[in-house]
PDB file of C-alpha atoms in Angstrom:
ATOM      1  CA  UNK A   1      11.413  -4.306   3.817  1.00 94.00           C
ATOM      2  CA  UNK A   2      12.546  -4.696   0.097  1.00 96.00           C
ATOM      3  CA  UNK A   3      11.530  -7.141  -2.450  1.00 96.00           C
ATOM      4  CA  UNK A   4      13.625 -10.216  -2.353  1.00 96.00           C
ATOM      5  CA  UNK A   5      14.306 -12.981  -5.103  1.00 95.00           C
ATOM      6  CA  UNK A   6      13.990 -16.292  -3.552  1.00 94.00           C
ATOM      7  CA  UNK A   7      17.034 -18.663  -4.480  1.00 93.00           C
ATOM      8  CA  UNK A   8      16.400 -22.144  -6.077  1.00 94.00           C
ATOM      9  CA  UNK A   9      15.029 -25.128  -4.052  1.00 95.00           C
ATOM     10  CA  UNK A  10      18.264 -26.707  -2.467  1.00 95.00           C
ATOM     11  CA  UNK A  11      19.132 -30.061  -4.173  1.00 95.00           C
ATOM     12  CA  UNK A  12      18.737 -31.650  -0.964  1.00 96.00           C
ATOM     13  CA  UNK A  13      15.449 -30.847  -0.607  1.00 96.00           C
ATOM     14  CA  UNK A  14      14.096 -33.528  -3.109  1.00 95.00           C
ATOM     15  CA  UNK A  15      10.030 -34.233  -3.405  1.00 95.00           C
ATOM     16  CA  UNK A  16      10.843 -37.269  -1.797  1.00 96.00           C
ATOM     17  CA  UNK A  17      13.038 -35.963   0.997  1.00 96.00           C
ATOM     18  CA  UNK A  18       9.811 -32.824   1.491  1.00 96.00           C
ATOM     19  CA  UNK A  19       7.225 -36.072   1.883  1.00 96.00           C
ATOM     20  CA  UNK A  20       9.551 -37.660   4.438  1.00 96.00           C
ATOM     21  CA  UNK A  21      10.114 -34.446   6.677  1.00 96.00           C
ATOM     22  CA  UNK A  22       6.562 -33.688   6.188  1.00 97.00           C
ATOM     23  CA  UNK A  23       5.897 -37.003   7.351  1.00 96.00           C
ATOM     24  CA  UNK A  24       8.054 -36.975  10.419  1.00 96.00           C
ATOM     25  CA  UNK A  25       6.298 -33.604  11.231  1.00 96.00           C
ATOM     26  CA  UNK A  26       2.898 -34.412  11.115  1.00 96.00           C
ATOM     27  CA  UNK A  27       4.084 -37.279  13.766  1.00 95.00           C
ATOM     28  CA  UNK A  28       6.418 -35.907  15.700  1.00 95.00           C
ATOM     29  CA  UNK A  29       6.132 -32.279  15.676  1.00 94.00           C
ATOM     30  CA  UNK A  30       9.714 -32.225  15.417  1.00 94.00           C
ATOM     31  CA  UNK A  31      11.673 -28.983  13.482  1.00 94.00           C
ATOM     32  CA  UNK A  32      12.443 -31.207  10.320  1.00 95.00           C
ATOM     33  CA  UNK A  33      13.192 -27.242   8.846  1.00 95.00           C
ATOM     34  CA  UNK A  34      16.520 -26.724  10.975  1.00 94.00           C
ATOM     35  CA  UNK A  35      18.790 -28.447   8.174  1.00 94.00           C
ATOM     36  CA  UNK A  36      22.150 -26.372   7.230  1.00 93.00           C
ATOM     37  CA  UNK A  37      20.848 -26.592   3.542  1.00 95.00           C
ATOM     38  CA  UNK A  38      17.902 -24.778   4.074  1.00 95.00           C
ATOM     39  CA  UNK A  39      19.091 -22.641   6.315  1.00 93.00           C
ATOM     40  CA  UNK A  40      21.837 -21.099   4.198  1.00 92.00           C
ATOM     41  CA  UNK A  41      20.073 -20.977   1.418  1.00 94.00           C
ATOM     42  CA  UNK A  42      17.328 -18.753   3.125  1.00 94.00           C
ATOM     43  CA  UNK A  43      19.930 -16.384   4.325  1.00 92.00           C
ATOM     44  CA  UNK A  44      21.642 -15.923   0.860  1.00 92.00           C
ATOM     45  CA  UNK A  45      18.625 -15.046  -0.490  1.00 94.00           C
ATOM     46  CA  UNK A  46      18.050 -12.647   1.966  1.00 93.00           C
ATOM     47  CA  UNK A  47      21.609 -11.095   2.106  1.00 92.00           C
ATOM     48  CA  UNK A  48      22.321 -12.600   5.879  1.00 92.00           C
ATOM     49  CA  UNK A  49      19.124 -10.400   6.720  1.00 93.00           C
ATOM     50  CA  UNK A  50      15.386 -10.774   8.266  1.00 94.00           C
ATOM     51  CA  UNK A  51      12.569 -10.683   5.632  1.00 96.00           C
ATOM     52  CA  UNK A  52      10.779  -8.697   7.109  1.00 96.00           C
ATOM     53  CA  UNK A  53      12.423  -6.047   9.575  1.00 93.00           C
ATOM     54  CA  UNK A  54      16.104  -6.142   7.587  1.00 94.00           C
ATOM     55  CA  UNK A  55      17.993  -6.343  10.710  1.00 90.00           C
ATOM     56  CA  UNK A  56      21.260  -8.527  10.151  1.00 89.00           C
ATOM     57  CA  UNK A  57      20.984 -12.094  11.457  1.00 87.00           C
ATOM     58  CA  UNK A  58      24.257 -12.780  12.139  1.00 71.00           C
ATOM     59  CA  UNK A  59      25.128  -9.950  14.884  1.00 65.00           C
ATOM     60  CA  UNK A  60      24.013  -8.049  17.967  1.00 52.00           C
ATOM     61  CA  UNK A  61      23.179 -11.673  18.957  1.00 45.00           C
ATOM     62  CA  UNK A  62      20.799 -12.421  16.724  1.00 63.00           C
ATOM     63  CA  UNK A  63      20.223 -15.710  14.921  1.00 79.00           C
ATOM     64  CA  UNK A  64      17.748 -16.935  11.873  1.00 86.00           C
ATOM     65  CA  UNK A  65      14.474 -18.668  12.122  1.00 92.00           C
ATOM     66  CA  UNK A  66      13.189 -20.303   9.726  1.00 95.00           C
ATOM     67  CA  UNK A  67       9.848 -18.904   9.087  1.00 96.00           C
ATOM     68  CA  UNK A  68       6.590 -20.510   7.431  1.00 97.00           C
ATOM     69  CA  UNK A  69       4.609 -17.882   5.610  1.00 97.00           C
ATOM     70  CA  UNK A  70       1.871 -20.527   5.754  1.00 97.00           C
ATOM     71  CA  UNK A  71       1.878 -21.190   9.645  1.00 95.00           C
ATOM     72  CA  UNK A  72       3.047 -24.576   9.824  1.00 95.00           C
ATOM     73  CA  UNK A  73       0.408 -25.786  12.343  1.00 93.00           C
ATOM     74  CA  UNK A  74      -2.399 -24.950  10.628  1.00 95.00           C
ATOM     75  CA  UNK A  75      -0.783 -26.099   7.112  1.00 96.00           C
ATOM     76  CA  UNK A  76       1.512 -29.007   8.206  1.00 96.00           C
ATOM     77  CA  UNK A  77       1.498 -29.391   4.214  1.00 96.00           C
ATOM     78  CA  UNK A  78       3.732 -26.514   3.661  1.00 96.00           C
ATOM     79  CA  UNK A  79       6.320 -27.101   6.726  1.00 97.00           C
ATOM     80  CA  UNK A  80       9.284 -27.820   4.079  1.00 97.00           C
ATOM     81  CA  UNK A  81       7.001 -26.530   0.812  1.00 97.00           C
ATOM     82  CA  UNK A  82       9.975 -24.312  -0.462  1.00 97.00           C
ATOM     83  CA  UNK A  83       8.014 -21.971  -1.619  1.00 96.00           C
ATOM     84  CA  UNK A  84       6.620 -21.243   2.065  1.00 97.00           C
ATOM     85  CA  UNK A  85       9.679 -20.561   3.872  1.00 97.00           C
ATOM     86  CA  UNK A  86      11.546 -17.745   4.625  1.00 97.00           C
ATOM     87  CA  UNK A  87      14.619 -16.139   6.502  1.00 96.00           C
ATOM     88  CA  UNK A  88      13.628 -14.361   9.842  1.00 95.00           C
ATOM     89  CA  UNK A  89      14.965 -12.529  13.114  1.00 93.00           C
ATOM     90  CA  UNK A  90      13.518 -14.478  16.205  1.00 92.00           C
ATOM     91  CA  UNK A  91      11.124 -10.806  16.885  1.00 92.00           C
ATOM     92  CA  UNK A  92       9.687 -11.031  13.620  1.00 94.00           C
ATOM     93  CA  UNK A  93       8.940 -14.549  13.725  1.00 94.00           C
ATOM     94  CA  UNK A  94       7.587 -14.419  17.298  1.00 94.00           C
ATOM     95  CA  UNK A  95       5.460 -11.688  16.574  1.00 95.00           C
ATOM     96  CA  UNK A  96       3.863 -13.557  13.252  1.00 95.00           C
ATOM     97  CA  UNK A  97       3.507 -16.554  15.397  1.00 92.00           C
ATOM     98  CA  UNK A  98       0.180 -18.124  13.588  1.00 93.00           C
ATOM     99  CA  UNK A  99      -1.420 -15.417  11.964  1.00 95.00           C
ATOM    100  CA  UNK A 100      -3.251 -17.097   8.955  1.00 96.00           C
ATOM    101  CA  UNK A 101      -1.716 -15.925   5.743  1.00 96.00           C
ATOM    102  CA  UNK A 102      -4.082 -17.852   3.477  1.00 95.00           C
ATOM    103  CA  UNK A 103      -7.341 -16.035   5.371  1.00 96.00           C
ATOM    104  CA  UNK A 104      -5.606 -12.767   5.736  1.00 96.00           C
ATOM    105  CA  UNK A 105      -3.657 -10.687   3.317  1.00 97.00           C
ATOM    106  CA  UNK A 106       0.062 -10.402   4.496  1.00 98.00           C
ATOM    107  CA  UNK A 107       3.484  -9.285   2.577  1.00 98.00           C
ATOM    108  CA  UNK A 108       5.688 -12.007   1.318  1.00 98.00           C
ATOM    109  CA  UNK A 109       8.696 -10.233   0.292  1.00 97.00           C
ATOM    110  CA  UNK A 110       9.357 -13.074  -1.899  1.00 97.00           C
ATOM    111  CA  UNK A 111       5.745 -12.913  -3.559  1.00 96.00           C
ATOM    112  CA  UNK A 112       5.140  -9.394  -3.328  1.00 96.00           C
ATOM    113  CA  UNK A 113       7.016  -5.719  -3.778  1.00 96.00           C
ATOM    114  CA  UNK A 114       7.148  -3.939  -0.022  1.00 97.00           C
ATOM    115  CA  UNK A 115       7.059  -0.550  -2.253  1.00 95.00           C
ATOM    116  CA  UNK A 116       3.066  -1.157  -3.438  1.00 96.00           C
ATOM    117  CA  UNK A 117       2.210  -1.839   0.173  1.00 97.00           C
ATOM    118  CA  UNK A 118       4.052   0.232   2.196  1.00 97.00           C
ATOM    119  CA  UNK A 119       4.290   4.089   2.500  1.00 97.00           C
ATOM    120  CA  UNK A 120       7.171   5.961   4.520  1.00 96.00           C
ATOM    121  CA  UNK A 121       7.585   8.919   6.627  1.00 94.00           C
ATOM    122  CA  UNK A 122       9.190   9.944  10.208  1.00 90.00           C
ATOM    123  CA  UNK A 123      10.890   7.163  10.254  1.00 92.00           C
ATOM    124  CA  UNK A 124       7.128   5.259  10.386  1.00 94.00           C
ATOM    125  CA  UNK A 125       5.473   2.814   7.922  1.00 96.00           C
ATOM    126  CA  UNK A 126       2.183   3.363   7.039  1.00 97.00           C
ATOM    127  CA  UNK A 127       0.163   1.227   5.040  1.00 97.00           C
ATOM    128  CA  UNK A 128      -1.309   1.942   1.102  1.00 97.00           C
ATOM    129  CA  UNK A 129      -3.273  -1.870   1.280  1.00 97.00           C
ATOM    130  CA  UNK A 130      -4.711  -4.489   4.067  1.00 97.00           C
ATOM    131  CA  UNK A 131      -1.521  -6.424   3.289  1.00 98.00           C
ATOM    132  CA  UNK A 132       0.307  -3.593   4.334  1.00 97.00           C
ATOM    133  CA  UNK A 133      -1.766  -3.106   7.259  1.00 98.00           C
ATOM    134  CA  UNK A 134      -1.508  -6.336   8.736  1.00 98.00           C
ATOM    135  CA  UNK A 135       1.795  -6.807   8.344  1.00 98.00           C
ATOM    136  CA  UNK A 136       2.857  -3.673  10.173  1.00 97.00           C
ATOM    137  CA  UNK A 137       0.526  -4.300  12.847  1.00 97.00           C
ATOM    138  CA  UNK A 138       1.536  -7.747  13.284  1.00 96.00           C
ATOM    139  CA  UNK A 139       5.142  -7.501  13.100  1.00 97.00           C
ATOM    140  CA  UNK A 140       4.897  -4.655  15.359  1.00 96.00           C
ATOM    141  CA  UNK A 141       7.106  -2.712  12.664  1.00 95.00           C
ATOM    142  CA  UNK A 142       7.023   0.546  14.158  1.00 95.00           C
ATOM    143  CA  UNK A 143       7.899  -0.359  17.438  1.00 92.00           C
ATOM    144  CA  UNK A 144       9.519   2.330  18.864  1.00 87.00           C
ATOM    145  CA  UNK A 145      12.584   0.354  21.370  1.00 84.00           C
ATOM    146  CA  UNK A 146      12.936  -2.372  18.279  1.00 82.00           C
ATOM    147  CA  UNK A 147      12.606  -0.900  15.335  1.00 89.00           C
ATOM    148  CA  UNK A 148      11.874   2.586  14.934  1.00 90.00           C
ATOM    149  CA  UNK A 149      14.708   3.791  16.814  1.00 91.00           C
ATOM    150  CA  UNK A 150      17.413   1.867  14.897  1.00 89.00           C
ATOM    151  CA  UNK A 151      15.204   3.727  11.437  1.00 92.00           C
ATOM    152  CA  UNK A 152      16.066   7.608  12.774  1.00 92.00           C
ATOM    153  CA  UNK A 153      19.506   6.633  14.241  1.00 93.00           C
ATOM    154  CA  UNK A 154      20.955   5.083  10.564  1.00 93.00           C
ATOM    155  CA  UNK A 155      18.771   7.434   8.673  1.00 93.00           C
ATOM    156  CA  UNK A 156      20.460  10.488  11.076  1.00 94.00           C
ATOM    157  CA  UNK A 157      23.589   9.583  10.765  1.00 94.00           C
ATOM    158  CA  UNK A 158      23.269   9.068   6.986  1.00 95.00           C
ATOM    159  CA  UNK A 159      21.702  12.742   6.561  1.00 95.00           C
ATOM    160  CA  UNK A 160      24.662  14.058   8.326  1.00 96.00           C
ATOM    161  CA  UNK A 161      27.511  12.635   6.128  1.00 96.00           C
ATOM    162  CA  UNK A 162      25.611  13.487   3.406  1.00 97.00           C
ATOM    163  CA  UNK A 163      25.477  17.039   4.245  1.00 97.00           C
ATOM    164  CA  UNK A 164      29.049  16.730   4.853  1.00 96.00           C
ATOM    165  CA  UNK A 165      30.022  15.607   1.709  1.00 97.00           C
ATOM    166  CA  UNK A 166      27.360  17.883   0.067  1.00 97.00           C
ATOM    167  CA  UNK A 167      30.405  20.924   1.550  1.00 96.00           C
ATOM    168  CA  UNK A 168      33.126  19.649  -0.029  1.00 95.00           C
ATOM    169  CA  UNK A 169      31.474  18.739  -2.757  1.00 96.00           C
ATOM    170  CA  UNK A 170      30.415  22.241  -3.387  1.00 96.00           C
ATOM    171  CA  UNK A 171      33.976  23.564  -2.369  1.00 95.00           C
ATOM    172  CA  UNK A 172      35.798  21.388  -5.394  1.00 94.00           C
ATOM    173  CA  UNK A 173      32.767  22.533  -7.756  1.00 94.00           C
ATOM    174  CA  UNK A 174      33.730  26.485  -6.739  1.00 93.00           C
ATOM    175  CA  UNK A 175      37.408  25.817  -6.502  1.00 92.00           C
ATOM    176  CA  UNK A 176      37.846  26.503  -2.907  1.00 91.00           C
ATOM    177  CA  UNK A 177      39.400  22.456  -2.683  1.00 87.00           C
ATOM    178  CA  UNK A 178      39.959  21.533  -5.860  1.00 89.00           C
ATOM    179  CA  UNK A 179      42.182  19.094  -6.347  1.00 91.00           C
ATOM    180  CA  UNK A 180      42.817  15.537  -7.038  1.00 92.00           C
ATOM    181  CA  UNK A 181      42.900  14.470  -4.225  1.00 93.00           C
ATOM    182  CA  UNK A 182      40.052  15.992  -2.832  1.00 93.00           C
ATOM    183  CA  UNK A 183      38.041  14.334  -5.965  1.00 94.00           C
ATOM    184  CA  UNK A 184      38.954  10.640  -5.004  1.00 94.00           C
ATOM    185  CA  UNK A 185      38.152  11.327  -1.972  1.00 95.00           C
ATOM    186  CA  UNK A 186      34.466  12.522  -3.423  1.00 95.00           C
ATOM    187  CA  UNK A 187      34.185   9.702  -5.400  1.00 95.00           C
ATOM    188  CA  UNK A 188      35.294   7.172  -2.894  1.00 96.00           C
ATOM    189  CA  UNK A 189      32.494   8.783  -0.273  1.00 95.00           C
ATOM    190  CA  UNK A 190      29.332   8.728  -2.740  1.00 96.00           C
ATOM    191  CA  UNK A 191      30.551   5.057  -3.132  1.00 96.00           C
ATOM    192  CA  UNK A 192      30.982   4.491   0.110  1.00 95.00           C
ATOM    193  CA  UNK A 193      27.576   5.994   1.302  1.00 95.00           C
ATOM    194  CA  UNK A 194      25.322   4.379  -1.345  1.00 96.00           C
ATOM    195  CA  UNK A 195      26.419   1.106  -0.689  1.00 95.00           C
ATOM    196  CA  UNK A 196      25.051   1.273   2.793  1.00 94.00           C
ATOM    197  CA  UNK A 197      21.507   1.668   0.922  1.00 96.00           C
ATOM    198  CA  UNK A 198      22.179  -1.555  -1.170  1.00 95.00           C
ATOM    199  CA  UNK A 199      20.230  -4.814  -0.703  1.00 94.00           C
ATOM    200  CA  UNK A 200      23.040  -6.318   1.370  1.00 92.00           C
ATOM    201  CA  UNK A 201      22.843  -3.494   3.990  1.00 92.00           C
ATOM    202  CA  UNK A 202      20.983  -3.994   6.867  1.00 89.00           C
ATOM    203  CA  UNK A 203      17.417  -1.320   6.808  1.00 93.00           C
ATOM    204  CA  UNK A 204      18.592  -0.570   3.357  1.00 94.00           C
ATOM    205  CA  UNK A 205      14.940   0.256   2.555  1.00 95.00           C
ATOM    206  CA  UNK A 206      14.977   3.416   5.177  1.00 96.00           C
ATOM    207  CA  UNK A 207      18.706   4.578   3.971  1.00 96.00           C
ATOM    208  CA  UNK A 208      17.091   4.226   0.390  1.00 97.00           C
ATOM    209  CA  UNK A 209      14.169   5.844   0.892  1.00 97.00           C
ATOM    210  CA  UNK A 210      15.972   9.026   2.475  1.00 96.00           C
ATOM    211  CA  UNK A 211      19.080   9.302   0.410  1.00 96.00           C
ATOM    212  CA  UNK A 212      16.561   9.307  -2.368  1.00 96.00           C
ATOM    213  CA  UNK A 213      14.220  11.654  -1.612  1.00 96.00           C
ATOM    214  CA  UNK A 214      17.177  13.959   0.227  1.00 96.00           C
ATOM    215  CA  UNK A 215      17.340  16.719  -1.482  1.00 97.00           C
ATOM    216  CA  UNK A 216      21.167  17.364  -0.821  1.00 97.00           C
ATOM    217  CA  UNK A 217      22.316  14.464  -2.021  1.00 97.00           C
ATOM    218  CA  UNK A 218      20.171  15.057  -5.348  1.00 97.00           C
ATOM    219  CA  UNK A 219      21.901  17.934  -5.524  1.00 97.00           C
ATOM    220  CA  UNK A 220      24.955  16.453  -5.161  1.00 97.00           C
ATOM    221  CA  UNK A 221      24.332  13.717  -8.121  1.00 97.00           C
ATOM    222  CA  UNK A 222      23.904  16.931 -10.180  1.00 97.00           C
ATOM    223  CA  UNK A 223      27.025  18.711  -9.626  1.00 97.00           C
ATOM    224  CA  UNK A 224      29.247  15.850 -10.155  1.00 96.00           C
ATOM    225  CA  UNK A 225      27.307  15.081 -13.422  1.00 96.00           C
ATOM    226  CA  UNK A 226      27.837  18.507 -14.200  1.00 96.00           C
ATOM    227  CA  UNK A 227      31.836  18.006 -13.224  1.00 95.00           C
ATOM    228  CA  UNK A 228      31.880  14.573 -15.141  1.00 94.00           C
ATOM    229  CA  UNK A 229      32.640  12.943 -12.055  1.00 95.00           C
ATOM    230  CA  UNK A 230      29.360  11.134 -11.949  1.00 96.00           C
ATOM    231  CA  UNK A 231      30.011   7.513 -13.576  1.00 95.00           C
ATOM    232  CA  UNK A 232      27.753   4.789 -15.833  1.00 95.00           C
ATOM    233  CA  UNK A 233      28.731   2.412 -12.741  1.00 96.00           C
ATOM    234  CA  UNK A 234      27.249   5.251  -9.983  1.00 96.00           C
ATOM    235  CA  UNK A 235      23.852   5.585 -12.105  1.00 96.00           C
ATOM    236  CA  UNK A 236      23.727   1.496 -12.377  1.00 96.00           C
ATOM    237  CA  UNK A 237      23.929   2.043  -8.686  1.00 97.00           C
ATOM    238  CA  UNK A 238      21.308   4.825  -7.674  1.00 97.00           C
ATOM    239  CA  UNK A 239      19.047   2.909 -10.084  1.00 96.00           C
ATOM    240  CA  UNK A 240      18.955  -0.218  -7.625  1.00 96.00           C
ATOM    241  CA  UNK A 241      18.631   2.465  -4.914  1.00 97.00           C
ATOM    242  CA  UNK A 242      15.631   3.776  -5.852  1.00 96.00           C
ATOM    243  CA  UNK A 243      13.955  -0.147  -6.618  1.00 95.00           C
ATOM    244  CA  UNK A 244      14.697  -0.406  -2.879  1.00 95.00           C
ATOM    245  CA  UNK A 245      13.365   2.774  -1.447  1.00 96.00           C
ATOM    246  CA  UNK A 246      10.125   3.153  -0.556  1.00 96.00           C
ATOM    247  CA  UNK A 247       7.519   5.138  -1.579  1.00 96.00           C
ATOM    248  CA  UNK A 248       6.890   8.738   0.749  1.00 96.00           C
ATOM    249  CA  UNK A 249       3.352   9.957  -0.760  1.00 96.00           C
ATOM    250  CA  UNK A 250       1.015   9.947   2.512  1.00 96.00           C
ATOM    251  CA  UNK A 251      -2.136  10.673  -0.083  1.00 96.00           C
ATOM    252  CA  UNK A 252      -1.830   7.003  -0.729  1.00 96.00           C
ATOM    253  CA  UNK A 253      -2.785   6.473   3.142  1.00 96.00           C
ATOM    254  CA  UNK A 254      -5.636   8.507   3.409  1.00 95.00           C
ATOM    255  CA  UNK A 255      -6.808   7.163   0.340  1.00 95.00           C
ATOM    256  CA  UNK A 256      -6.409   3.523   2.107  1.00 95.00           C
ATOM    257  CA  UNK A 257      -8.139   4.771   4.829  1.00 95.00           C
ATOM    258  CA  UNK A 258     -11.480   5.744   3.123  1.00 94.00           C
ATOM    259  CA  UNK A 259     -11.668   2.179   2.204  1.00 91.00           C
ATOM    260  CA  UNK A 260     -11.394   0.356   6.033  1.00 85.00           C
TER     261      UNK A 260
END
């Protein structure tokens, strides 16, 4: 989960138009959400994925749901309140179902950063707060099958190209492959691999997490600065890394524990 900027209020969805779906709610239970205006706009501001989990809506069959932070039948109020809806995976939705976000202290990626609620390790989150807490435990975020699973397989493969290019990184630095050729290729790779821990990568805050605490790819960043391969645009790039990563310190979980 990363911290997400939530797009402008679609034209459409004028005060008067909100008081007229609210209306036809409230009457006819009826999902007055599922409009293509709202809709899209939900998934651009997400980058096409869930809120919550990261997990891209638009393939291995899975579609968006419009979630209401604010359940909408306990707040019928907020069912097109803008500022109470969100993108979501039909699991992470489901599993939210009517938990009451105005009684209980939940993450609104919108509202709130992920990084000052969540911790990460083994693949696991962990939580530093009671918003943490309860959305972990209601999301079911470390579900093994769902979730968990698809965290060590990206992060795995991830921590093997890296040591890969971590070799022949090494091999141009000592000569052993030093040639042009071999630095485009270098270049193009580091690219390559950090975009998959951008905001419009799916679990981007898992790769981000581990490619920024890895200690092999620090090394890496390192060597190329110290070949002047390393670039103002790559640094621009690592920067938004790290706002997306996560934060590893485990002290911060006992210390939430003392306090339950």
């Amino acid at each position: 989960m990363i911290k997400l900027t939530r797009s402008k209020c679609p034209k459409e969805l004028t005060n008067e138009k909100r008081l007229e779906l609210t209306k036809i709610y409230k009457e006819t239970k009826k999902s007055v959400w599922k409009k293509p205006y709202i809709e899209s706009a939900l998934l651009s501001s997400s980058n096409d994925k869930c809120a919550f989990c990261e997990c891209k809506i638009d393939i291995e069959s899975k579609y968006m749901e419009v979630e209401h932070f604010h359940d909408k039948s306990t707040y019928p109020d907020d069912v097109v309140n803008w500022n109470n809806l969100l993108p979501s995976c039909k699991r992470c939705n489901g599993k939210k179902s009517t938990f009451n976000t105005k009684l209980n202290a939940f993450i609104n990626p919108f509202d709130m950063n992920p990084k000052e609620h969540l911790i990460f390790n083994a693949y696991r989150f962990y939580p530093s707060s009671l918003a943490g807490k309860n959305t972990i435990d209601q999301l079911l975020l470390n579900d093994f099958k769902k979730i968990q699973t698809q965290r060590y397989e990206i992060a795995s493969a991830l921590v093997i190209q890296i040591e890969d290019l971590y070799e022949k990184v090494c091999d141009y630095r000592d000569g052993i492959k030093r040639t042009n050729l071999t630095k485009i290729n270098i270049i193009n790779r580091i690219e390559s691999l950090m975009e998959e821990a951008l905001p419009t990568a799916s679990y981007c805050a898992t790769v981000a997490t581990v490619m920024s605490n890895d200690v092999h790819f620090l090394t890496i960043i390192d060597i190329l600065k110290e070949e002047q391969l390393w670039s103002t645009e790559m640094d621009d790039t690592f920067s938004e890394i790290i706002k997306c990563s996560l934060d590893t310190d485990m002290s911060k979980y006992r210390d939430f524990l003392q306090t339950i």
